[in-house]
Coordinates of C-alpha atoms in Angstrom, one line a residue:
X1 CA 94.3 130.9 116.5
X2 CA 96.1 128.5 118.8
X3 CA 96.9 125.0 117.5
X4 CA 94.1 122.5 118.3
X5 CA 95.9 119.4 119.0
X6 CA 99.0 118.3 121.7
X7 CA 102.3 118.1 120.4
X8 CA 103.4 114.8 118.5
X9 CA 107.3 113.8 119.2
X10 CA 107.0 111.1 116.3
X11 CA 106.2 111.7 112.6
X12 CA 104.0 108.2 112.2
X13 CA 101.3 106.5 113.7
X14 CA 100.0 103.1 114.0
X15 CA 96.6 102.8 112.3
X16 CA 93.6 100.7 113.5
X17 CA 94.6 97.3 113.0
X18 CA 91.4 94.7 112.9
X19 CA 89.5 94.2 116.1
X20 CA 92.0 92.8 118.4
X21 CA 95.5 93.3 116.5
X22 CA 95.6 97.1 118.3
X23 CA 92.9 96.8 121.0
X24 CA 95.6 97.5 123.6
X25 CA 98.1 98.9 121.5
X26 CA 98.4 102.6 123.6
X27 CA 98.8 100.3 126.6
X28 CA 102.0 99.1 124.7
X29 CA 103.6 102.0 122.9
X30 CA 101.6 105.3 123.6
X31 CA 104.0 106.1 126.6
X32 CA 106.9 106.2 124.1
X33 CA 104.8 109.0 122.2
X34 CA 103.8 106.9 119.5
X35 CA 100.4 107.4 118.7
X36 CA 97.8 104.3 117.6
X37 CA 94.3 103.4 117.0
X38 CA 91.8 101.4 118.7
X39 CA 88.5 99.7 117.2
X40 CA 85.3 100.3 118.6
X41 CA 83.3 97.6 116.8
X42 CA 83.1 95.2 119.1
X43 CA 82.4 96.1 122.7
X44 CA 82.1 92.0 124.0
X45 CA 86.1 92.0 123.3
X46 CA 86.5 95.7 124.9
X47 CA 84.6 94.5 127.9
X48 CA 86.8 91.3 128.2
X49 CA 90.0 93.7 127.5
X50 CA 88.8 95.9 130.6
X51 CA 88.5 92.9 132.5
X52 CA 91.5 91.2 132.0
X53 CA 93.8 94.8 132.8
X54 CA 91.9 95.3 135.9
X55 CA 92.3 91.8 136.9
X56 CA 96.1 92.1 136.1
X57 CA 96.1 95.4 137.8
X58 CA 94.7 94.4 140.8
X59 CA 91.8 97.4 139.8
X60 CA 88.3 96.4 140.9
X61 CA 86.3 95.5 138.0
X62 CA 82.4 95.2 137.7
X63 CA 80.8 94.0 134.8
X64 CA 78.7 95.8 132.2
X65 CA 76.0 93.5 131.0
X66 CA 74.0 93.3 127.8
X67 CA 70.8 93.8 130.1
X68 CA 72.1 97.6 131.3
X69 CA 70.7 100.5 129.2
X70 CA 73.3 101.7 127.0
X71 CA 75.6 99.0 127.9
X72 CA 77.6 99.4 124.7
X73 CA 78.5 103.1 125.0
X74 CA 79.6 102.2 128.5
X75 CA 81.6 99.5 127.9
X76 CA 83.7 101.8 125.5
X77 CA 83.9 104.8 127.8
X78 CA 85.0 102.6 130.4
X79 CA 87.8 100.6 128.8
X80 CA 89.1 103.9 127.2
X81 CA 89.4 105.5 130.8
X82 CA 90.9 102.7 131.9
X83 CA 93.5 102.8 128.9
X84 CA 94.2 106.5 129.5
X85 CA 94.8 105.8 133.7
X86 CA 97.5 103.1 132.8
X87 CA 98.7 105.1 130.2
X88 CA 98.9 108.3 132.5
X89 CA 100.6 106.1 135.3
X90 CA 103.0 104.3 132.7
X91 CA 104.3 108.1 132.0
X92 CA 104.7 109.2 135.7
X93 CA 106.5 106.2 136.4
X94 CA 109.0 106.9 133.2
X95 CA 109.5 110.8 134.5
X96 CA 110.4 109.7 137.8
X97 CA 112.8 107.1 137.0
X98 CA 116.7 107.3 136.1
X99 CA 118.4 107.9 133.0
X100 CA 119.9 104.0 132.8
X101 CA 120.5 101.8 130.0
X102 CA 117.6 99.9 129.1
X103 CA 115.3 102.0 130.8
X104 CA 111.8 103.3 129.1
X105 CA 112.9 106.8 129.8
X106 CA 115.9 106.0 127.5
X107 CA 113.8 104.2 125.1
X108 CA 111.7 107.0 124.9
X109 CA 114.5 109.2 123.6
X110 CA 116.4 106.9 121.7
X111 CA 113.4 105.9 119.5
X112 CA 112.5 110.0 118.3
X113 CA 113.2 111.4 114.9
X114 CA 117.4 112.1 114.7
X115 CA 116.2 115.3 113.8
X116 CA 113.7 116.1 116.6
X117 CA 114.7 119.3 118.6
X118 CA 113.9 117.3 121.9
X119 CA 116.1 114.0 120.4
X120 CA 119.0 117.2 120.3
X121 CA 118.6 117.9 123.9
X122 CA 118.9 114.4 124.6
X123 CA 122.1 113.8 122.9
X124 CA 123.6 117.1 124.7
X125 CA 122.2 115.5 128.0
X126 CA 124.4 112.1 127.3
X127 CA 127.5 113.7 126.0
X128 CA 127.5 116.3 128.8
X129 CA 130.1 115.9 131.8
X130 CA 128.9 118.4 134.5
X131 CA 126.8 116.5 136.8
X132 CA 124.5 119.4 137.5
X133 CA 124.2 120.7 134.0
X134 CA 123.7 117.2 133.2
X135 CA 120.5 117.1 136.1
X136 CA 119.6 119.9 134.7
X137 CA 119.0 118.8 131.1
X138 CA 117.2 115.0 132.6
X139 CA 115.0 117.5 134.3
X140 CA 114.0 119.4 131.1
X141 CA 113.3 116.0 129.2
X142 CA 111.3 114.6 131.9
X143 CA 109.1 117.7 131.7
X144 CA 108.7 117.5 127.9
X145 CA 107.7 113.8 127.7
X146 CA 104.0 113.4 126.1
X147 CA 102.1 110.3 125.8
X148 CA 101.1 109.0 122.1
X149 CA 97.1 109.8 121.2
X150 CA 95.1 107.2 122.2
X151 CA 92.7 107.3 119.1
X152 CA 89.4 105.2 118.2
X153 CA 88.3 104.0 114.9
X154 CA 84.3 103.9 114.0
X155 CA 83.6 102.3 110.8
X156 CA 80.5 104.2 110.0
X157 CA 79.0 101.7 108.0
X158 CA 78.6 99.3 110.7
X159 CA 75.4 101.1 112.1
X160 CA 73.2 98.1 113.3
X161 CA 69.9 99.1 115.1
X162 CA 69.8 97.2 118.2
X163 CA 67.2 95.6 119.9
X164 CA 65.7 95.8 123.6
X165 CA 65.2 92.9 126.0
X166 CA 61.8 93.1 124.7
X167 CA 63.0 92.2 121.2
X168 CA 61.4 95.7 119.7
X169 CA 64.2 98.1 118.0
X170 CA 65.8 100.5 120.3
X171 CA 66.1 104.4 119.1
X172 CA 69.0 105.2 116.5
X173 CA 71.1 106.5 119.6
X174 CA 71.8 103.2 120.6
X175 CA 72.5 101.7 117.0
X176 CA 76.4 100.5 116.8
X177 CA 78.3 102.8 115.4
X178 CA 76.4 105.9 117.3
X179 CA 76.8 104.2 120.6
X180 CA 80.6 103.8 119.8
X181 CA 80.5 107.4 119.3
X182 CA 79.1 108.4 122.4
X183 CA 81.2 105.8 124.3
X184 CA 84.3 108.1 123.0
X185 CA 82.7 111.1 123.2
X186 CA 82.0 110.5 127.4
X187 CA 85.7 109.3 127.9
X188 CA 87.9 111.3 130.1
X189 CA 90.7 111.9 127.6
X190 CA 91.6 114.1 124.7
X191 CA 92.0 112.2 121.2
X192 CA 90.5 111.5 118.0
X193 CA 87.6 109.7 116.2
X194 CA 88.6 108.2 113.3
X195 CA 85.9 108.2 110.9
X196 CA 85.9 105.2 107.9
X197 CA 84.1 103.7 105.3
X198 CA 82.1 106.7 104.1
X199 CA 79.2 109.3 104.7
X200 CA 76.7 107.8 107.1
X201 CA 74.1 110.5 107.7
X202 CA 72.7 109.3 111.0
X203 CA 76.1 109.2 112.3
X204 CA 77.4 112.4 111.2
X205 CA 74.5 114.0 112.6
X206 CA 74.5 112.7 115.8
X207 CA 78.2 113.8 115.9
X208 CA 77.0 117.5 115.1
X209 CA 74.8 117.5 118.0
X210 CA 78.0 116.4 120.7
X211 CA 79.3 119.6 122.1
X212 CA 82.6 117.6 123.1
X213 CA 83.8 118.2 119.3
X214 CA 83.4 121.9 119.6
X215 CA 86.3 124.4 120.4
X216 CA 86.7 125.9 123.7
X217 CA 87.6 129.5 123.9
X218 CA 91.0 129.2 123.3
X219 CA 90.4 127.1 120.3
X220 CA 91.1 123.7 121.9
X221 CA 89.1 120.4 121.0
X222 CA 88.9 118.0 123.9
X223 CA 88.0 115.6 121.2
X224 CA 88.8 115.7 117.7
X225 CA 87.7 114.2 114.3
X226 CA 90.0 112.5 111.4
X227 CA 88.5 111.3 108.5
X228 CA 89.9 108.5 106.8
X229 CA 89.6 109.4 103.3
X230 CA 90.4 107.8 99.4
X231 CA 91.0 110.8 97.5
X232 CA 90.3 114.5 97.7
X233 CA 86.7 114.7 96.1
X234 CA 85.6 112.3 99.2
X235 CA 87.5 114.8 101.8
X236 CA 85.6 117.5 100.5
X237 CA 82.5 116.0 100.4
X238 CA 82.4 114.5 103.9
X239 CA 84.2 117.5 105.1
X240 CA 81.6 120.1 103.5
X241 CA 78.4 117.6 105.4
X242 CA 80.6 118.0 108.5
X243 CA 81.2 121.5 108.5
X244 CA 77.6 122.4 108.0
X245 CA 76.8 120.9 111.2
X246 CA 79.4 122.4 113.2
X247 CA 82.1 119.9 112.9
X248 CA 85.6 120.4 112.2
X249 CA 87.9 117.8 110.8
X250 CA 91.4 118.5 112.2
X251 CA 92.9 115.7 110.0
X252 CA 92.5 113.8 106.9
X253 CA 94.1 110.4 106.7
X254 CA 94.6 109.4 103.0
X255 CA 94.5 105.5 102.7
X256 CA 95.7 103.7 99.2
X257 CA 92.5 102.4 97.9
X258 CA 94.6 98.6 97.6
X259 CA 97.9 98.6 99.1
X260 CA 96.1 98.5 102.7
X261 CA 95.2 96.2 105.4
X262 CA 91.5 95.3 106.3
X263 CA 88.6 96.1 103.8
X264 CA 89.8 97.6 100.7
X265 CA 87.9 100.6 99.2
X266 CA 89.1 100.5 95.6
X267 CA 89.3 104.0 93.7
X268 CA 87.8 104.6 90.3
X269 CA 91.4 104.1 89.3
X270 CA 92.6 107.2 90.8
X271 CA 96.1 106.3 92.0
X272 CA 97.9 107.4 95.4
X273 CA 100.5 109.9 93.7
X274 CA 97.7 111.7 91.9
X275 CA 95.6 112.1 94.6
X276 CA 98.4 113.1 97.0
X277 CA 99.1 115.7 94.6
X278 CA 95.6 116.9 94.4
X279 CA 95.6 117.3 98.2
X280 CA 99.0 119.2 98.0
X281 CA 97.8 121.8 95.7
X282 CA 94.4 122.2 97.1
X283 CA 94.6 121.7 100.6
X284 CA 94.3 125.7 101.3
X285 CA 91.5 125.7 98.9
X286 CA 89.9 122.9 100.9
X287 CA 90.4 124.6 104.3
X288 CA 89.3 128.0 103.5
X289 CA 85.9 126.4 102.0
X290 CA 85.5 124.5 104.9
X291 CA 86.0 127.2 107.2
X292 CA 83.6 129.7 105.7
X293 CA 81.0 126.6 106.3
X294 CA 82.0 125.8 109.5
X295 CA 82.2 129.4 110.8
X296 CA 78.3 129.7 109.8
X297 CA 77.3 126.4 111.4
X298 CA 79.0 127.5 115.0
X299 CA 76.8 130.9 114.5
X300 CA 73.5 129.6 114.2
X301 CA 74.5 127.6 117.4
X302 CA 75.3 130.4 119.2
X303 CA 78.9 129.7 119.4
X304 CA 81.8 132.2 119.1
X305 CA 83.6 131.1 116.0
X306 CA 87.3 131.5 114.8
X307 CA 88.3 134.5 112.7
X308 CA 91.0 132.3 111.2
X309 CA 90.9 128.5 110.2
X310 CA 92.1 125.8 112.8
X311 CA 95.0 123.7 111.7
X312 CA 94.3 120.6 109.5
X313 CA 96.9 117.8 109.1
X314 CA 97.1 116.0 106.1
X315 CA 98.5 112.3 106.3
X316 CA 98.9 109.2 104.4
X317 CA 98.9 105.7 104.9
X318 CA 99.0 102.0 103.3
X319 CA 102.2 100.4 101.6
X320 CA 104.9 102.3 103.0
X321 CA 107.7 100.5 103.4
X322 CA 111.0 102.1 103.7
X323 CA 112.6 105.5 105.6
X324 CA 113.0 107.0 101.9
X325 CA 109.4 106.6 101.1
X326 CA 108.6 108.0 104.3
X327 CA 110.9 111.2 103.9
X328 CA 109.7 111.4 100.2
X329 CA 106.0 111.8 101.4
X330 CA 106.4 114.2 103.8
X331 CA 108.9 116.6 102.1
X332 CA 108.1 116.2 98.6
X333 CA 104.0 115.2 98.8
X334 CA 103.9 117.5 101.7
X335 CA 102.1 115.3 104.3
X336 CA 102.4 116.0 107.6
X337 CA 102.5 112.7 108.9
X338 CA 102.5 109.0 107.7
X339 CA 100.7 105.7 109.1
X340 CA 102.4 102.5 109.4
X341 CA 100.3 99.5 109.8
X342 CA 100.8 96.2 108.8
X343 CA 104.5 95.8 109.5
X344 CA 103.8 96.6 113.3
X345 CA 101.8 93.1 113.4
X346 CA 105.6 91.5 113.2
X347 CA 106.3 93.7 116.4
X348 CA 105.2 91.7 119.6
X349 CA 105.8 94.6 121.9
X350 CA 103.4 96.5 119.8
X351 CA 100.2 94.6 118.6
X352 CA 98.1 91.9 120.2
X353 CA 98.6 88.8 117.6
X354 CA 99.1 85.2 118.6
X355 CA 102.0 83.3 118.0
X356 CA 101.0 81.0 115.3
X357 CA 99.5 84.1 113.3
X358 CA 102.3 86.1 114.0
X359 CA 104.6 83.2 112.6
X360 CA 102.7 83.0 109.6
X361 CA 102.8 86.3 108.7
X362 CA 106.5 86.7 108.6
X363 CA 106.6 83.5 106.8
X364 CA 104.1 84.6 104.3
X365 CA 105.0 85.6 100.5
X366 CA 103.5 87.7 97.9
X367 CA 101.1 85.2 96.4
X368 CA 100.0 84.2 100.6
X369 CA 98.3 87.8 100.0
X370 CA 95.1 88.3 98.2
X371 CA 92.2 90.3 98.1
X372 CA 89.4 87.9 99.1
X373 CA 85.4 87.9 99.2
X374 CA 85.4 86.8 102.7
X375 CA 84.2 89.5 104.4
X376 CA 80.0 89.6 104.9
X377 CA 80.1 93.2 104.0
X378 CA 80.5 92.3 100.6
X379 CA 83.7 94.7 100.3
X380 CA 87.1 93.4 99.0
X381 CA 88.9 92.1 102.3
X382 CA 92.7 91.8 102.3
X383 CA 93.4 88.2 103.7
X384 CA 96.5 85.4 104.5
X385 CA 96.2 82.2 102.7
X386 CA 96.5 79.4 105.3
X387 CA 95.1 81.4 108.5
X388 CA 93.5 79.2 110.9
X389 CA 90.4 81.1 110.1
X390 CA 90.2 79.6 106.7
X391 CA 91.1 76.2 107.8
X392 CA 88.2 76.2 110.1
X393 CA 85.9 77.4 107.4
X394 CA 87.0 74.6 104.9
X395 CA 86.7 72.2 107.2
X396 CA 82.9 73.4 108.1
X397 CA 82.3 73.0 104.2
X398 CA 83.9 69.7 104.1
X399 CA 81.8 68.5 107.0
X400 CA 78.7 69.5 105.6
X401 CA 78.0 72.5 107.9
X402 CA 79.0 75.7 106.2
X403 CA 79.1 78.7 107.7
X404 CA 79.5 80.2 111.7
X405 CA 77.9 80.4 114.4
X406 CA 76.5 84.1 114.7
X407 CA 76.7 85.3 118.3
X408 CA 78.1 88.7 117.8
X409 CA 76.0 89.9 114.9
X410 CA 78.0 92.9 114.5
X411 CA 77.6 92.5 110.4
X412 CA 74.2 91.2 110.0
X413 CA 72.7 93.2 106.6
X414 CA 70.9 90.3 105.0
X415 CA 67.0 90.1 104.9
X416 CA 66.9 88.1 101.8
X417 CA 65.1 85.0 103.8
X418 CA 64.2 86.7 107.2
X419 CA 62.7 89.8 108.5
X420 CA 65.5 90.7 110.8
X421 CA 69.0 90.8 109.2
X422 CA 71.2 88.0 109.5
X423 CA 75.1 87.4 108.5
X424 CA 76.2 86.3 105.2
X425 CA 78.5 84.4 107.0
X426 CA 76.5 82.7 109.4
X427 CA 75.1 78.9 109.5
X428 CA 71.4 80.2 109.2
X429 CA 72.5 82.0 106.0
X430 CA 74.7 79.6 104.5
X431 CA 72.4 76.8 104.6
X432 CA 69.4 78.7 103.2
X433 CA 70.9 80.0 100.7
X434 CA 72.8 76.8 99.3
X435 CA 69.6 75.3 99.1
X436 CA 67.8 77.5 97.4
X437 CA 70.8 77.5 94.9
X438 CA 70.4 73.4 94.5
X439 CA 66.5 74.0 93.9
X440 CA 67.4 76.3 91.0
X441 CA 68.4 74.0 88.5
X442 CA 71.6 75.6 87.6
X443 CA 74.3 73.8 85.3
X444 CA 76.8 71.8 87.8
X445 CA 79.8 73.9 87.1
X446 CA 77.6 77.3 87.7
X447 CA 76.1 75.7 90.8
X448 CA 79.5 74.8 92.4
X449 CA 81.0 78.3 91.7
X450 CA 77.7 79.7 93.4
X451 CA 78.0 77.9 96.4
X452 CA 81.7 78.5 96.9
X453 CA 81.1 82.2 96.6
X454 CA 78.5 81.9 99.6
X455 CA 80.8 79.6 101.5
X456 CA 83.7 82.2 101.4
X457 CA 82.4 84.3 103.8
X458 CA 84.3 84.2 107.1
X459 CA 83.0 85.4 110.9
X460 CA 85.2 88.3 110.9
X461 CA 83.2 89.5 114.3
X462 CA 84.8 86.1 115.7
X463 CA 87.9 85.6 114.1
X464 CA 89.3 89.0 113.9
X465 CA 88.9 89.4 117.7
X466 CA 90.4 85.7 118.6
X467 CA 94.3 86.7 119.0
X468 CA 93.2 88.8 122.0
X469 CA 91.2 85.9 123.4
X470 CA 94.3 83.4 122.5
X471 CA 96.7 85.7 124.5
X472 CA 94.7 86.4 127.6
X473 CA 92.8 83.3 128.2
X474 CA 94.5 80.6 130.2
X475 CA 95.3 77.2 128.5
X476 CA 92.1 74.6 128.4
X477 CA 91.4 71.5 126.6
X478 CA 88.9 73.6 124.1
X479 CA 89.7 73.6 120.6
X480 CA 91.7 76.6 119.8
X481 CA 89.9 79.9 118.6
X482 CA 90.3 80.4 114.6
X483 CA 91.8 83.9 113.9
X484 CA 91.7 85.7 110.7
X485 CA 94.2 88.4 109.7
X486 CA 93.9 91.3 107.3
X487 CA 97.4 92.6 106.4
X488 CA 98.2 94.7 103.9
X489 CA 100.0 93.2 100.9
X490 CA 103.2 95.4 101.7
X491 CA 103.9 92.8 104.7
X492 CA 104.9 90.1 102.0
X493 CA 108.3 92.1 102.0
X494 CA 108.7 91.7 105.3
X495 CA 109.9 88.5 106.4
X496 CA 111.4 88.9 110.6
X497 CA 109.5 89.5 113.5
X498 CA 111.1 92.3 115.0
X499 CA 111.3 94.5 118.3
X500 CA 109.6 98.1 118.8
X501 CA 113.2 99.9 118.6
X502 CA 113.9 98.1 115.4
X503 CA 111.0 98.8 113.5
X504 CA 111.0 102.3 114.7
X505 CA 114.4 102.6 113.4
X506 CA 113.6 101.1 110.4
X507 CA 110.9 103.8 110.0
X508 CA 113.6 106.9 110.4
X509 CA 116.6 105.3 108.4
X510 CA 118.8 104.5 111.6
X511 CA 118.5 100.7 110.7
X512 CA 117.4 99.1 107.5
X513 CA 115.3 95.6 108.4
X514 CA 115.9 92.7 106.3
X515 CA 113.3 92.8 103.3
X516 CA 112.6 90.4 100.5
X517 CA 113.1 92.2 96.7
X518 CA 110.3 95.3 96.8
X519 CA 109.9 97.4 94.3
X520 CA 108.5 101.5 95.0
X521 CA 105.5 101.7 96.7
X522 CA 103.4 103.2 94.1
X523 CA 104.7 100.6 91.9
X524 CA 103.1 98.0 94.5
X525 CA 100.1 99.9 94.3
X526 CA 99.5 100.1 90.2
X527 CA 100.5 96.4 90.0
X528 CA 97.4 96.0 92.5
X529 CA 95.2 97.9 90.7
X530 CA 96.1 96.1 87.4
X531 CA 95.4 93.0 89.1
X532 CA 92.1 94.2 90.5
X533 CA 90.8 95.6 87.0
X534 CA 91.5 92.3 85.3
X535 CA 89.6 90.6 87.5
X536 CA 86.7 93.0 87.7
X537 CA 86.4 92.5 84.3
X538 CA 86.7 88.8 83.9
X539 CA 83.3 88.9 86.7
X540 CA 81.4 90.6 84.0
X541 CA 82.8 89.2 81.0
X542 CA 79.3 87.8 79.7
X543 CA 77.1 90.5 80.9
X544 CA 79.0 94.2 80.0
X545 CA 76.5 97.2 80.3
X546 CA 76.9 100.3 78.5
X547 CA 77.4 101.8 82.1
X548 CA 80.2 99.5 82.8
X549 CA 81.9 99.9 79.8
X550 CA 81.9 103.3 80.1
X551 CA 83.1 102.9 83.9
X552 CA 86.2 100.5 83.1
X553 CA 87.3 103.0 80.1
X554 CA 87.7 105.5 82.9
X555 CA 89.2 103.7 85.5
X556 CA 91.9 102.7 82.8
X557 CA 92.6 106.2 81.7
X558 CA 92.9 107.2 85.1
X559 CA 95.4 104.8 85.9
X560 CA 97.3 105.5 82.8
X561 CA 97.3 109.4 84.1
X562 CA 98.6 107.9 87.0
X563 CA 101.2 106.1 85.3
X564 CA 102.1 109.2 83.2
X565 CA 102.4 111.5 86.8
X566 CA 104.8 108.6 88.4
X567 CA 107.1 109.0 85.0
X568 CA 107.4 112.9 85.8
X569 CA 107.8 112.0 89.3
X570 CA 110.8 109.8 88.8
X571 CA 113.5 112.1 89.0
X572 CA 112.7 113.5 91.9
X573 CA 113.3 110.5 93.9
X574 CA 116.8 112.1 94.9
X575 CA 117.5 109.8 97.8
X576 CA 117.4 106.4 95.8
X577 CA 120.0 105.4 93.5
X578 CA 120.0 105.7 89.5
X579 CA 119.5 101.9 89.6
X580 CA 116.5 102.2 91.5
X581 CA 115.1 105.1 89.3
X582 CA 115.8 103.0 86.1
X583 CA 114.0 99.9 87.5
X584 CA 110.8 102.2 88.3
X585 CA 110.8 103.7 85.0
X586 CA 111.2 99.8 83.3
X587 CA 108.3 98.8 85.7
X588 CA 105.9 101.5 84.7
X589 CA 106.5 101.2 80.9
X590 CA 105.9 97.4 81.7
X591 CA 103.0 97.7 83.5
X592 CA 101.2 100.6 81.0
X593 CA 101.7 98.2 78.2
X594 CA 100.0 95.2 80.5
X595 CA 97.1 98.2 81.3
X596 CA 96.9 99.2 77.1
X597 CA 96.7 95.3 76.7
X598 CA 93.4 94.8 78.9
X599 CA 90.6 94.7 76.5
X600 CA 87.2 96.2 78.1
X601 CA 84.4 94.4 76.2
X602 CA 81.8 96.0 74.5
X603 CA 78.5 96.5 76.1
X604 CA 75.7 94.0 75.1
X605 CA 72.9 95.6 73.7
X606 CA 70.2 93.3 75.4
X607 CA 71.6 93.7 78.6
X608 CA 70.1 96.9 80.4
X609 CA 72.4 99.7 81.6
X610 CA 72.3 100.1 85.4
X611 CA 73.8 103.2 87.6
X612 CA 76.9 102.7 89.7

């Protein structure tokens, strides 16, 4: 069976970063063969970016307004097609350019991993003195230039039902995630949609009816599916659901539960190392079982099915910080590639971050990165202390006007006070909720805590999109937009704003960026899980149920199993120094004792048990 994907020249990708931060990253880095991911949540931002690039490049721009049929999907299609055209034009210019110092074509080959066969051809070209041989090698190199993938991300849970001009509900195919999927499916180029945030039957069922995701007679997929997962069980359940609908998963993108950016989906104490070990030894079993279901589904659709399974990539992201860690993940853990996300927030050439926020990120220490309750979705959200979004939120509370205007409505979900869902970060909801709490005769301390929990929610729709608007809007007398930023805690160890070449050089070990003292990535995640467990138990200290007691006991047991695995792993860190391995063992012992010292309260008999 032929490979289902184009050739990749880099071993890493840049995952989706918020709403704005990677909205135009392909335009910035795809010409260098670097793959990246665009968020499809905010079609308003997407339309503004399309306008910006059309105007700046002299292309005609015709607005797609909310009054037009299927405007969300059409906006996404047109923007993705524009990004594709821009990247193709960049590649054409690069192929026609001279191999001169400082040129993009030289930068393309210099940034390749040192063990790349293509890099070997480039080195021979640089060293050869015969003009004819040199020209021949240059022609060979030009032919082998390929852009990085322009992939897209859809958070499947963000699938709000939309209203038409008559204020009546539109059919399900016009809901946010489904429309986003359709917009991607209709775009011109071949790439992948990254599905995240768990299984959504409506979205997955729609996907099963999209012919764009079926293989052609040569086994080539014009549109592919990447599944972001937290563990092997999640991969199997979702992969099975999709395989039965005739959808093949080309890549399982494993993400650390807590050592990542954006929303954090904590596992039940399952740590990244053991999760990777399970994928390593069960990959063939997973692929074989899903392929059987997939073949049957294609047969039912009347489509020729492959005799052998397609390729499946396993990649990992979340908390990777050094070249040694990157190589260990690929060599020992057997992953096919890695994702480096938050560190690229410090690379102006790669990400759309306003200058003020980027400087704050570089200066921030570990204590400035924290897991917050700022998301209206009710999911833990990685946050930066002192962001302009936090400052604006606190000012509104101090002025007696908590909450934000809700104009985009991507995160509306609450119907506690209204028939139509509203957002818990909105002025409307927070005013209603605070008034309700004040009328509840709660003790002053509890009332204050409950109100603070309400006002902690931030308008992520506006504030995660703000950097792009700040960077493309002309300066005016209007107040500056407030930026929310959602970096992974690993960014605390990166103190400098750096160039694209420096970051790529750091990933491949050609140079070492200046870094604050930093433990191994597995230790970082383990520390985060210990802190998370303590915090969660403390929240429910006075109301523990039988099920909660069982849940947290299993949670801790899984973590202890993970620690035992890491102890056995230390001798395999052969590229690290003995001092490094000793430090890691000592840190594991300390965290193990800290975990054992956590007291899981007995269940209160008066409390009914609840299902998690």
